[in-house]
Amino acid sequence: VAYRLAFIGFGTVGQGLAEILLDKREALRSQYGFEWEVVAISDITKGAVYSEKGLDLSGVLSVLQKTGRLDGYSEGIKGWDSLKTIRETNADVIIEVTFTNIETAEPALSHVKTALSLGKHVVTSNKGPAALALEELTNLAKEKGVFFKFEGAVMSGTPLISVGLNGLAGSEIQEIRGILNGTTNYILTEMEKGKTYEEALREAQRLGYAEAVPDADVEGWDALAKILILANALMKANLKVKDVEREGITKITPSDIEEARREGKRWKLIARAQREGGKVTAQVRPQALPLEDPLAQVMGVTNALTFRTDLLGGVTVIGPGAGRKETGFALLTDLLEIHRYLSHGSRS
Ligand SMILES: NC(=O)c1ccc[n+]([C@@H]2O[C@H](COP(=O)([O-])OP(=O)(O)OC[C@H]3O[C@@H](n4cnc5c(N)ncnc54)[C@H](OP(=O)(O)O)[C@@H]3O)[C@@H](O)[C@H]2O)c1
């Protein structure tokens, strides 16, 4: 039986996943027995379309490319908003890919809660719900016998949640420490090449890495949301935003960079959570790392995370932290994990 998917939000990441699903349709079927139909897409600016029998996804994408809208597609019901789409379509998996709101997690939190309450699986790359309401959403999903999956919320498709939950199962994760924000790592890398903070930020904005208002990145809020997700998901920390100490990179000067270089060190914005005396604490702050630290070698927009565990010592995962295909892929891995579990009754 094919999974019936509905996209809530259809921007960069949603379209990235749609393209992957189309490109890999045959391989997903033959290698994994995974079959899918997209029954609905609802986007606040591009419009919405629903067909209970399934949409011709490549047809929808080409209409979207030509007109910038979804409702030019010839068939189906048009105009259903996000909540109506979640409640009233026959989708059994909701793909939540609207924007991240780290203050309230809305509207994504309502999307996720509504879907789970109705017994629909949720896969998302949105940081808001996982950062602010992980325990509640995980419990709700369990109660309803469905999945809430969010691999793409941290480091896009580079596997961290699955490494922590599955690959490292049986060990105790004592510390996680990483470079979880590509924009600030890019800025620090450019400053090391001789740019001032302002010049490096402008370049990051020109390349589309940083927003016009760059605070979420440079003040450490994005990294905070991500370490919160990892600490709560992988270390059962039960931390809230206010529990995490936060300092961004705006105070780092070219002379700080030069001084670190003389000492054989390199500045990085480090997000860290550690277990001490049964309690997990977390911080985001710039640190000058010795060059031997694997994280010191991670340059540009690349991200990385080191797990320290009781049985394996340090394990570092390095990879892309963002991108259309990269984050679309994260959603695909979540879909495949749900499918593996439902079809074999096991997670691997
Ligand atoms: N792009 C990446 O590399 C990346 C990596 C990791 C995680 N993420 C996360 O993944 C999510 C999606 O990212 P993205 O890059 O695809 O963002 P995006 O291009 O801005 O797409 C989000 C889409 O959702 C729409 N939307 C907003 N509110 C909605 C609502 N209530 N109902 C229906 N549609 C709504 C947006 O419309 P408007 O344009 O009108 O707002 C937009 O079209 C975000 O939460 C982001 O933080 C992205």
Tab-separated table of C-alpha atoms and ligand atoms in Angstrom:
chain	number	residue	atom	x	y	z
A	1	VAL	CA	0.000	0.000	0.000
A	2	ALA	CA	1.210	3.459	-0.836
A	3	TYR	CA	1.689	6.063	1.882
A	4	ARG	CA	-0.570	9.066	1.289
A	5	LEU	CA	1.510	12.204	1.837
A	6	ALA	CA	0.398	15.811	2.385
A	7	PHE	CA	2.828	18.738	2.295
A	8	ILE	CA	2.133	21.627	4.649
A	9	GLY	CA	4.305	24.442	3.280
A	10	PHE	CA	5.909	23.957	-0.105
A	11	GLY	CA	9.048	26.074	-0.316
A	12	THR	CA	12.659	25.068	-0.810
A	13	VAL	CA	12.663	21.923	1.303
A	14	GLY	CA	9.191	20.687	0.347
A	15	GLN	CA	9.990	20.989	-3.349
A	16	GLY	CA	13.382	19.378	-2.722
A	17	LEU	CA	11.684	16.315	-1.256
A	18	ALA	CA	9.098	16.253	-4.077
A	19	GLU	CA	11.902	16.140	-6.670
A	20	ILE	CA	13.705	13.349	-4.810
A	21	LEU	CA	10.491	11.302	-4.543
A	22	LEU	CA	9.938	11.610	-8.291
A	23	ASP	CA	13.574	10.873	-9.231
A	24	LYS	CA	13.739	7.825	-6.977
A	25	ARG	CA	10.222	6.456	-7.313
A	26	GLU	CA	11.336	3.155	-8.894
A	27	ALA	CA	14.383	2.680	-6.653
A	28	LEU	CA	12.317	3.321	-3.519
A	29	ARG	CA	9.783	0.749	-4.651
A	30	SER	CA	12.244	-1.943	-5.714
A	31	GLN	CA	14.873	-1.526	-2.965
A	32	TYR	CA	12.685	-0.720	0.025
A	33	GLY	CA	9.134	-1.606	-0.992
A	34	PHE	CA	8.278	2.042	-0.307
A	35	GLU	CA	5.427	3.440	-2.387
A	36	TRP	CA	3.883	6.873	-2.109
A	37	GLU	CA	1.208	9.202	-3.445
A	38	VAL	CA	1.073	12.913	-2.740
A	39	VAL	CA	-2.602	13.632	-2.081
A	40	ALA	CA	-2.365	17.261	-0.939
A	41	ILE	CA	-0.131	20.327	-0.883
A	42	SER	CA	-1.106	23.437	1.060
A	43	ASP	CA	1.057	26.550	1.040
A	44	ILE	CA	0.024	29.890	2.448
A	45	THR	CA	1.222	31.924	-0.567
A	46	LYS	CA	1.258	29.397	-3.421
A	47	GLY	CA	-2.255	28.039	-2.846
A	48	ALA	CA	-3.413	24.492	-2.223
A	49	VAL	CA	-4.563	21.407	-4.086
A	50	TYR	CA	-6.043	18.087	-2.907
A	51	SER	CA	-7.026	14.914	-4.698
A	52	GLU	CA	-7.898	11.844	-2.636
A	53	LYS	CA	-6.659	9.531	-5.393
A	54	GLY	CA	-3.286	11.288	-5.556
A	55	LEU	CA	-1.896	14.197	-7.555
A	56	ASP	CA	0.319	13.943	-10.616
A	57	LEU	CA	3.282	15.401	-8.715
A	58	SER	CA	5.408	16.213	-11.754
A	59	GLY	CA	2.377	17.959	-13.288
A	60	VAL	CA	1.920	20.004	-10.107
A	61	LEU	CA	5.630	20.941	-10.066
A	62	SER	CA	5.579	22.105	-13.660
A	63	VAL	CA	2.455	24.246	-13.066
A	64	LEU	CA	4.206	25.687	-10.018
A	65	GLN	CA	7.315	26.444	-12.063
A	66	LYS	CA	5.300	28.205	-14.783
A	67	THR	CA	2.833	30.139	-12.632
A	68	GLY	CA	4.360	30.268	-9.149
A	69	ARG	CA	1.126	28.724	-7.891
A	70	LEU	CA	-0.320	25.295	-7.117
A	71	ASP	CA	-3.934	26.009	-7.964
A	72	GLY	CA	-3.351	26.179	-11.728
A	73	TYR	CA	-3.222	22.361	-11.635
A	74	SER	CA	-6.214	21.103	-13.611
A	75	GLU	CA	-7.722	18.621	-11.149
A	76	GLY	CA	-8.585	18.331	-7.486
A	77	ILE	CA	-10.017	20.561	-4.789
A	78	LYS	CA	-8.350	23.972	-4.397
A	79	GLY	CA	-7.821	26.411	-1.583
A	80	TRP	CA	-7.808	24.297	1.618
A	81	ASP	CA	-5.627	25.897	4.294
A	82	SER	CA	-3.072	23.995	6.367
A	83	LEU	CA	-5.363	22.862	9.188
A	84	LYS	CA	-8.228	21.879	6.888
A	85	THR	CA	-5.730	19.910	4.794
A	86	ILE	CA	-4.414	18.097	7.873
A	87	ARG	CA	-7.895	17.393	9.248
A	88	GLU	CA	-9.961	16.627	6.187
A	89	THR	CA	-7.736	15.012	3.566
A	90	ASN	CA	-7.083	11.269	3.517
A	91	ALA	CA	-3.304	11.789	4.032
A	92	ASP	CA	-1.703	9.436	6.528
A	93	VAL	CA	1.646	11.250	6.678
A	94	ILE	CA	1.941	15.025	7.133
A	95	ILE	CA	5.162	16.635	5.903
A	96	GLU	CA	5.484	19.843	7.913
A	97	VAL	CA	7.852	22.223	6.103
A	98	THR	CA	6.646	25.699	6.987
A	99	PHE	CA	9.015	28.325	8.437
A	100	THR	CA	10.702	27.914	11.818
A	101	ASN	CA	9.457	30.060	14.698
A	102	ILE	CA	11.653	29.562	17.731
A	103	GLU	CA	9.573	31.784	20.052
A	104	THR	CA	6.225	29.984	19.906
A	105	ALA	CA	6.843	27.252	17.279
A	106	GLU	CA	3.585	28.348	15.610
A	107	PRO	CA	1.912	27.701	13.256
A	108	ALA	CA	3.940	24.506	12.936
A	109	LEU	CA	3.175	23.353	16.485
A	110	SER	CA	-0.568	23.403	15.804
A	111	HIS	CA	0.009	21.580	12.522
A	112	VAL	CA	1.995	18.829	14.258
A	113	LYS	CA	-0.381	18.486	17.233
A	114	THR	CA	-3.448	18.346	15.004
A	115	ALA	CA	-1.897	15.710	12.771
A	116	LEU	CA	-0.674	13.488	15.617
A	117	SER	CA	-4.004	13.786	17.468
A	118	LEU	CA	-5.729	12.468	14.359
A	119	GLY	CA	-3.348	9.488	14.201
A	120	LYS	CA	-1.294	10.804	11.288
A	121	HIS	CA	2.503	10.456	11.193
A	122	VAL	CA	4.505	13.689	11.022
A	123	VAL	CA	7.898	14.217	9.411
A	124	THR	CA	9.385	17.686	9.606
A	125	SER	CA	12.555	19.734	9.158
A	126	ASN	CA	11.026	22.537	11.230
A	127	LYS	CA	13.050	23.262	14.379
A	128	GLY	CA	10.238	24.956	16.325
A	129	PRO	CA	8.062	22.017	17.453
A	130	ALA	CA	11.012	19.716	18.239
A	131	ALA	CA	12.858	22.467	20.153
A	132	LEU	CA	9.912	23.703	22.229
A	133	ALA	CA	7.592	20.740	22.677
A	134	LEU	CA	9.496	17.509	22.075
A	135	GLU	CA	8.276	15.623	25.119
A	136	GLU	CA	4.623	16.524	24.603
A	137	LEU	CA	4.745	15.635	20.902
A	138	THR	CA	6.622	12.374	21.471
A	139	ASN	CA	4.085	11.332	24.115
A	140	LEU	CA	1.166	12.283	21.883
A	141	ALA	CA	2.652	10.298	18.997
A	142	LYS	CA	3.139	7.251	21.246
A	143	GLU	CA	-0.380	7.493	22.586
A	144	LYS	CA	-1.768	7.593	19.047
A	145	GLY	CA	0.571	4.870	17.734
A	146	VAL	CA	2.210	7.110	15.121
A	147	PHE	CA	5.622	8.683	14.511
A	148	PHE	CA	6.934	12.216	15.031
A	149	LYS	CA	10.234	12.427	13.110
A	150	PHE	CA	12.527	15.423	12.731
A	151	GLU	CA	15.958	14.324	11.430
A	152	GLY	CA	16.152	17.362	9.125
A	153	ALA	CA	15.763	19.896	11.933
A	154	VAL	CA	19.463	19.576	12.790
A	155	MET	CA	22.227	19.372	10.128
A	156	SER	CA	19.716	18.649	7.312
A	157	GLY	CA	20.143	15.099	5.964
A	158	THR	CA	23.440	14.467	7.758
A	159	PRO	CA	22.340	11.762	10.186
A	160	LEU	CA	22.493	12.786	13.841
A	161	ILE	CA	19.189	11.820	15.406
A	162	SER	CA	19.332	8.342	13.900
A	163	VAL	CA	23.024	7.975	14.844
A	164	GLY	CA	22.232	8.988	18.415
A	165	LEU	CA	19.068	6.912	18.783
A	166	ASN	CA	19.995	3.847	16.736
A	167	GLY	CA	23.705	3.752	15.923
A	168	LEU	CA	24.816	4.579	19.470
A	169	ALA	CA	22.000	2.740	21.266
A	170	GLY	CA	23.359	0.895	24.302
A	171	SER	CA	26.056	3.455	25.025
A	172	GLU	CA	25.590	6.494	27.225
A	173	ILE	CA	25.981	9.801	25.426
A	174	GLN	CA	27.921	11.919	27.913
A	175	GLU	CA	28.473	14.964	25.742
A	176	ILE	CA	27.537	16.358	22.366
A	177	ARG	CA	29.482	19.276	20.980
A	178	GLY	CA	29.147	20.749	17.540
A	179	ILE	CA	29.154	23.406	14.879
A	180	LEU	CA	25.448	23.492	14.101
A	181	ASN	CA	25.126	26.809	12.261
A	182	GLY	CA	26.680	27.103	8.802
A	183	THR	CA	26.277	30.869	8.460
A	184	THR	CA	28.369	31.725	11.520
A	185	ASN	CA	30.989	29.122	10.600
A	186	TYR	CA	31.198	30.719	7.156
A	187	ILE	CA	31.635	34.186	8.706
A	188	LEU	CA	34.389	32.960	11.049
A	189	THR	CA	36.121	31.192	8.148
A	190	GLU	CA	36.071	34.406	6.077
A	191	MET	CA	37.347	36.459	9.020
A	192	GLU	CA	40.291	34.091	9.249
A	193	LYS	CA	41.030	34.970	5.603
A	194	GLY	CA	41.274	38.638	6.603
A	195	LYS	CA	37.736	40.056	6.366
A	196	THR	CA	36.151	42.080	9.173
A	197	TYR	CA	32.969	40.743	10.793
A	198	GLU	CA	30.846	43.230	8.793
A	199	GLU	CA	32.487	42.311	5.466
A	200	ALA	CA	32.082	38.588	6.130
A	201	LEU	CA	28.429	39.061	7.135
A	202	ARG	CA	27.699	41.055	3.958
A	203	GLU	CA	29.268	38.294	1.866
A	204	ALA	CA	27.173	35.663	3.705
A	205	GLN	CA	24.054	37.732	2.945
A	206	ARG	CA	25.014	38.109	-0.725
A	207	LEU	CA	25.422	34.321	-1.034
A	208	GLY	CA	22.028	33.713	0.605
A	209	TYR	CA	23.470	32.078	3.767
A	210	ALA	CA	22.457	34.903	6.108
A	211	GLU	CA	19.100	36.687	6.338
A	212	ALA	CA	18.767	40.477	5.994
A	213	VAL	CA	18.179	40.444	9.775
A	214	PRO	CA	20.910	37.972	10.719
A	215	ASP	CA	20.228	37.733	14.481
A	216	ALA	CA	18.910	34.159	14.498
A	217	ASP	CA	22.285	33.003	13.220
A	218	VAL	CA	24.844	35.461	14.589
A	219	GLU	CA	23.311	35.753	18.064
A	220	GLY	CA	23.255	31.972	18.409
A	221	TRP	CA	19.472	31.378	18.458
A	222	ASP	CA	19.535	28.848	15.611
A	223	ALA	CA	22.354	26.867	17.240
A	224	LEU	CA	20.475	27.048	20.557
A	225	ALA	CA	17.330	25.527	19.010
A	226	LYS	CA	19.416	22.720	17.555
A	227	ILE	CA	21.376	21.837	20.709
A	228	LEU	CA	18.072	21.877	22.590
A	229	ILE	CA	16.623	19.354	20.141
A	230	LEU	CA	19.695	17.114	20.370
A	231	ALA	CA	19.993	17.322	24.171
A	232	ASN	CA	16.304	16.561	24.661
A	233	ALA	CA	16.056	13.868	21.983
A	234	LEU	CA	19.344	12.056	22.627
A	235	MET	CA	20.191	12.783	26.284
A	236	LYS	CA	16.681	13.033	27.782
A	237	ALA	CA	17.684	16.468	29.100
A	238	ASN	CA	14.234	18.063	29.279
A	239	LEU	CA	15.754	21.543	28.813
A	240	LYS	CA	13.875	24.708	27.846
A	241	VAL	CA	15.140	27.683	25.817
A	242	LYS	CA	15.809	29.697	28.992
A	243	ASP	CA	18.034	26.918	30.405
A	244	VAL	CA	20.595	27.240	27.611
A	245	GLU	CA	23.347	29.845	27.993
A	246	ARG	CA	23.779	31.694	24.710
A	247	GLU	CA	26.394	33.986	23.218
A	248	GLY	CA	26.788	34.669	19.480
A	249	ILE	CA	29.781	35.670	17.364
A	250	THR	CA	29.177	39.429	17.037
A	251	LYS	CA	31.877	40.362	19.540
A	252	ILE	CA	34.674	38.426	17.847
A	253	THR	CA	37.248	40.798	16.348
A	254	PRO	CA	40.045	40.299	13.806
A	255	SER	CA	42.537	40.615	16.679
A	256	ASP	CA	40.821	37.736	18.555
A	257	ILE	CA	41.206	35.652	15.388
A	258	GLU	CA	44.885	36.634	15.073
A	259	GLU	CA	45.616	35.890	18.711
A	260	ALA	CA	44.027	32.433	18.404
A	261	ARG	CA	46.082	31.760	15.285
A	262	ARG	CA	49.296	32.555	17.169
A	263	GLU	CA	48.287	30.027	19.828
A	264	GLY	CA	47.497	27.305	17.265
A	265	LYS	CA	43.756	27.727	17.779
A	266	ARG	CA	40.660	28.638	15.755
A	267	TRP	CA	37.394	30.300	16.826
A	268	LYS	CA	34.185	28.293	16.356
A	269	LEU	CA	30.625	28.835	17.558
A	270	ILE	CA	30.213	25.714	19.683
A	271	ALA	CA	26.873	24.320	20.819
A	272	ARG	CA	27.371	21.846	23.628
A	273	ALA	CA	25.360	19.696	26.020
A	274	GLN	CA	26.963	17.563	28.710
A	275	ARG	CA	25.851	15.268	31.483
A	276	GLU	CA	27.404	15.996	34.864
A	277	GLY	CA	26.231	14.442	38.096
A	278	GLY	CA	23.041	13.147	36.510
A	279	LYS	CA	22.114	16.575	35.126
A	280	VAL	CA	22.394	17.801	31.542
A	281	THR	CA	23.363	21.420	30.895
A	282	ALA	CA	23.800	23.169	27.549
A	283	GLN	CA	25.521	26.250	26.159
A	284	VAL	CA	26.097	28.024	22.854
A	285	ARG	CA	29.239	30.166	22.800
A	286	PRO	CA	32.298	30.989	20.724
A	287	GLN	CA	35.394	29.023	21.690
A	288	ALA	CA	38.969	29.030	20.440
A	289	LEU	CA	39.623	25.323	19.750
A	290	PRO	CA	43.055	23.735	19.368
A	291	LEU	CA	43.617	22.773	15.717
A	292	GLU	CA	43.813	19.058	16.666
A	293	ASP	CA	40.120	19.120	17.597
A	294	PRO	CA	38.171	17.611	14.646
A	295	LEU	CA	35.681	20.495	14.935
A	296	ALA	CA	38.488	23.023	14.339
A	297	GLN	CA	38.976	21.545	10.864
A	298	VAL	CA	35.369	22.168	9.784
A	299	MET	CA	35.315	25.241	7.530
A	300	GLY	CA	32.756	27.302	5.601
A	301	VAL	CA	29.068	26.351	5.791
A	302	THR	CA	29.817	22.727	6.714
A	303	ASN	CA	28.471	21.481	10.067
A	304	ALA	CA	29.801	18.837	12.470
A	305	LEU	CA	28.972	17.159	15.744
A	306	THR	CA	31.135	15.131	18.119
A	307	PHE	CA	29.405	12.593	20.379
A	308	ARG	CA	31.322	11.471	23.461
A	309	THR	CA	30.044	8.161	24.774
A	310	ASP	CA	31.034	5.758	27.544
A	311	LEU	CA	31.737	2.784	25.272
A	312	LEU	CA	33.077	4.345	22.079
A	313	GLY	CA	34.844	7.549	23.086
A	314	GLY	CA	34.507	10.346	20.544
A	315	VAL	CA	32.621	9.983	17.268
A	316	THR	CA	32.444	12.966	14.906
A	317	VAL	CA	29.888	13.329	12.112
A	318	ILE	CA	30.687	16.001	9.500
A	319	GLY	CA	28.357	17.043	6.686
A	320	PRO	CA	26.011	19.564	5.096
A	321	GLY	CA	23.836	21.574	7.463
A	322	ALA	CA	21.342	22.940	4.947
A	323	GLY	CA	20.168	22.841	1.345
A	324	ARG	CA	17.204	21.905	-0.830
A	325	LYS	CA	18.192	18.322	-1.669
A	326	GLU	CA	20.081	17.819	1.591
A	327	THR	CA	17.071	18.671	3.756
A	328	GLY	CA	14.617	16.963	1.399
A	329	PHE	CA	16.750	13.857	1.886
A	330	ALA	CA	16.365	14.142	5.682
A	331	LEU	CA	12.593	13.900	5.258
A	332	LEU	CA	13.043	10.891	2.991
A	333	THR	CA	15.149	9.093	5.615
A	334	ASP	CA	12.381	9.732	8.164
A	335	LEU	CA	9.760	8.351	5.775
A	336	LEU	CA	11.875	5.262	5.150
A	337	GLU	CA	12.393	4.691	8.861
A	338	ILE	CA	8.639	4.822	9.478
A	339	HIS	CA	8.186	2.395	6.604
A	340	ARG	CA	10.886	0.018	7.916
A	341	TYR	CA	9.250	-0.005	11.314
A	342	LEU	CA	5.729	-0.531	10.019
A	343	SER	CA	6.729	-3.184	7.518
A	344	HIS	CA	9.170	-5.180	9.669
A	345	GLY	CA	8.308	-4.152	13.201
A	346	SER	CA	11.914	-3.018	13.754
A	347	ARG	CA	13.848	0.187	13.353
A	348	SER	CA	16.721	-1.140	11.289
B	1	LIG	N1	16.356	25.334	3.687
B	1	LIG	C1	17.166	24.595	4.425
B	1	LIG	O1	18.300	24.323	4.041
B	1	LIG	C2	16.695	24.040	5.758
B	1	LIG	C3	17.551	23.201	6.482
B	1	LIG	C4	17.107	22.627	7.691
B	1	LIG	C5	15.839	22.935	8.144
B	1	LIG	N2	15.034	23.793	7.452
B	1	LIG	C6	13.695	24.081	7.970
B	1	LIG	O2	12.741	23.484	7.113
B	1	LIG	C7	11.561	24.289	7.057
B	1	LIG	C8	11.259	24.639	5.613
B	1	LIG	O3	12.354	25.398	5.088
B	1	LIG	P1	12.338	26.019	3.629
B	1	LIG	O4	13.733	26.413	3.334
B	1	LIG	O5	11.619	25.111	2.699
B	1	LIG	O6	11.454	27.334	3.879
B	1	LIG	P2	10.675	28.176	2.781
B	1	LIG	O7	11.330	28.043	1.451
B	1	LIG	O8	10.462	29.522	3.368
B	1	LIG	O9	9.288	27.412	2.678
B	1	LIG	C9	8.281	27.411	3.672
B	1	LIG	C10	6.949	27.519	2.944
B	1	LIG	O10	5.857	27.309	3.851
B	1	LIG	C11	4.895	28.337	3.644
B	1	LIG	N3	4.068	28.550	4.849
B	1	LIG	C12	4.325	29.332	5.913
B	1	LIG	N4	3.312	29.262	6.816
B	1	LIG	C13	2.401	28.393	6.315
B	1	LIG	C14	1.120	27.917	6.748
B	1	LIG	N5	0.590	28.313	7.896
B	1	LIG	N6	0.467	27.033	5.961
B	1	LIG	C15	0.994	26.645	4.791
B	1	LIG	N7	2.175	27.093	4.303
B	1	LIG	C16	2.887	27.944	5.053
B	1	LIG	C17	5.750	29.523	3.280
B	1	LIG	O11	5.005	30.570	2.722
B	1	LIG	P3	5.620	32.078	2.856
B	1	LIG	O12	6.753	32.118	1.905
B	1	LIG	O13	4.505	32.962	2.522
B	1	LIG	O14	6.060	32.225	4.289
B	1	LIG	C18	6.747	28.894	2.321
B	1	LIG	O15	6.246	28.757	1.024
B	1	LIG	C19	11.842	25.510	7.935
B	1	LIG	O16	11.235	25.324	9.186
B	1	LIG	C20	13.351	25.554	8.025
B	1	LIG	O17	13.800	26.141	9.245
B	1	LIG	C21	15.438	24.337	6.252
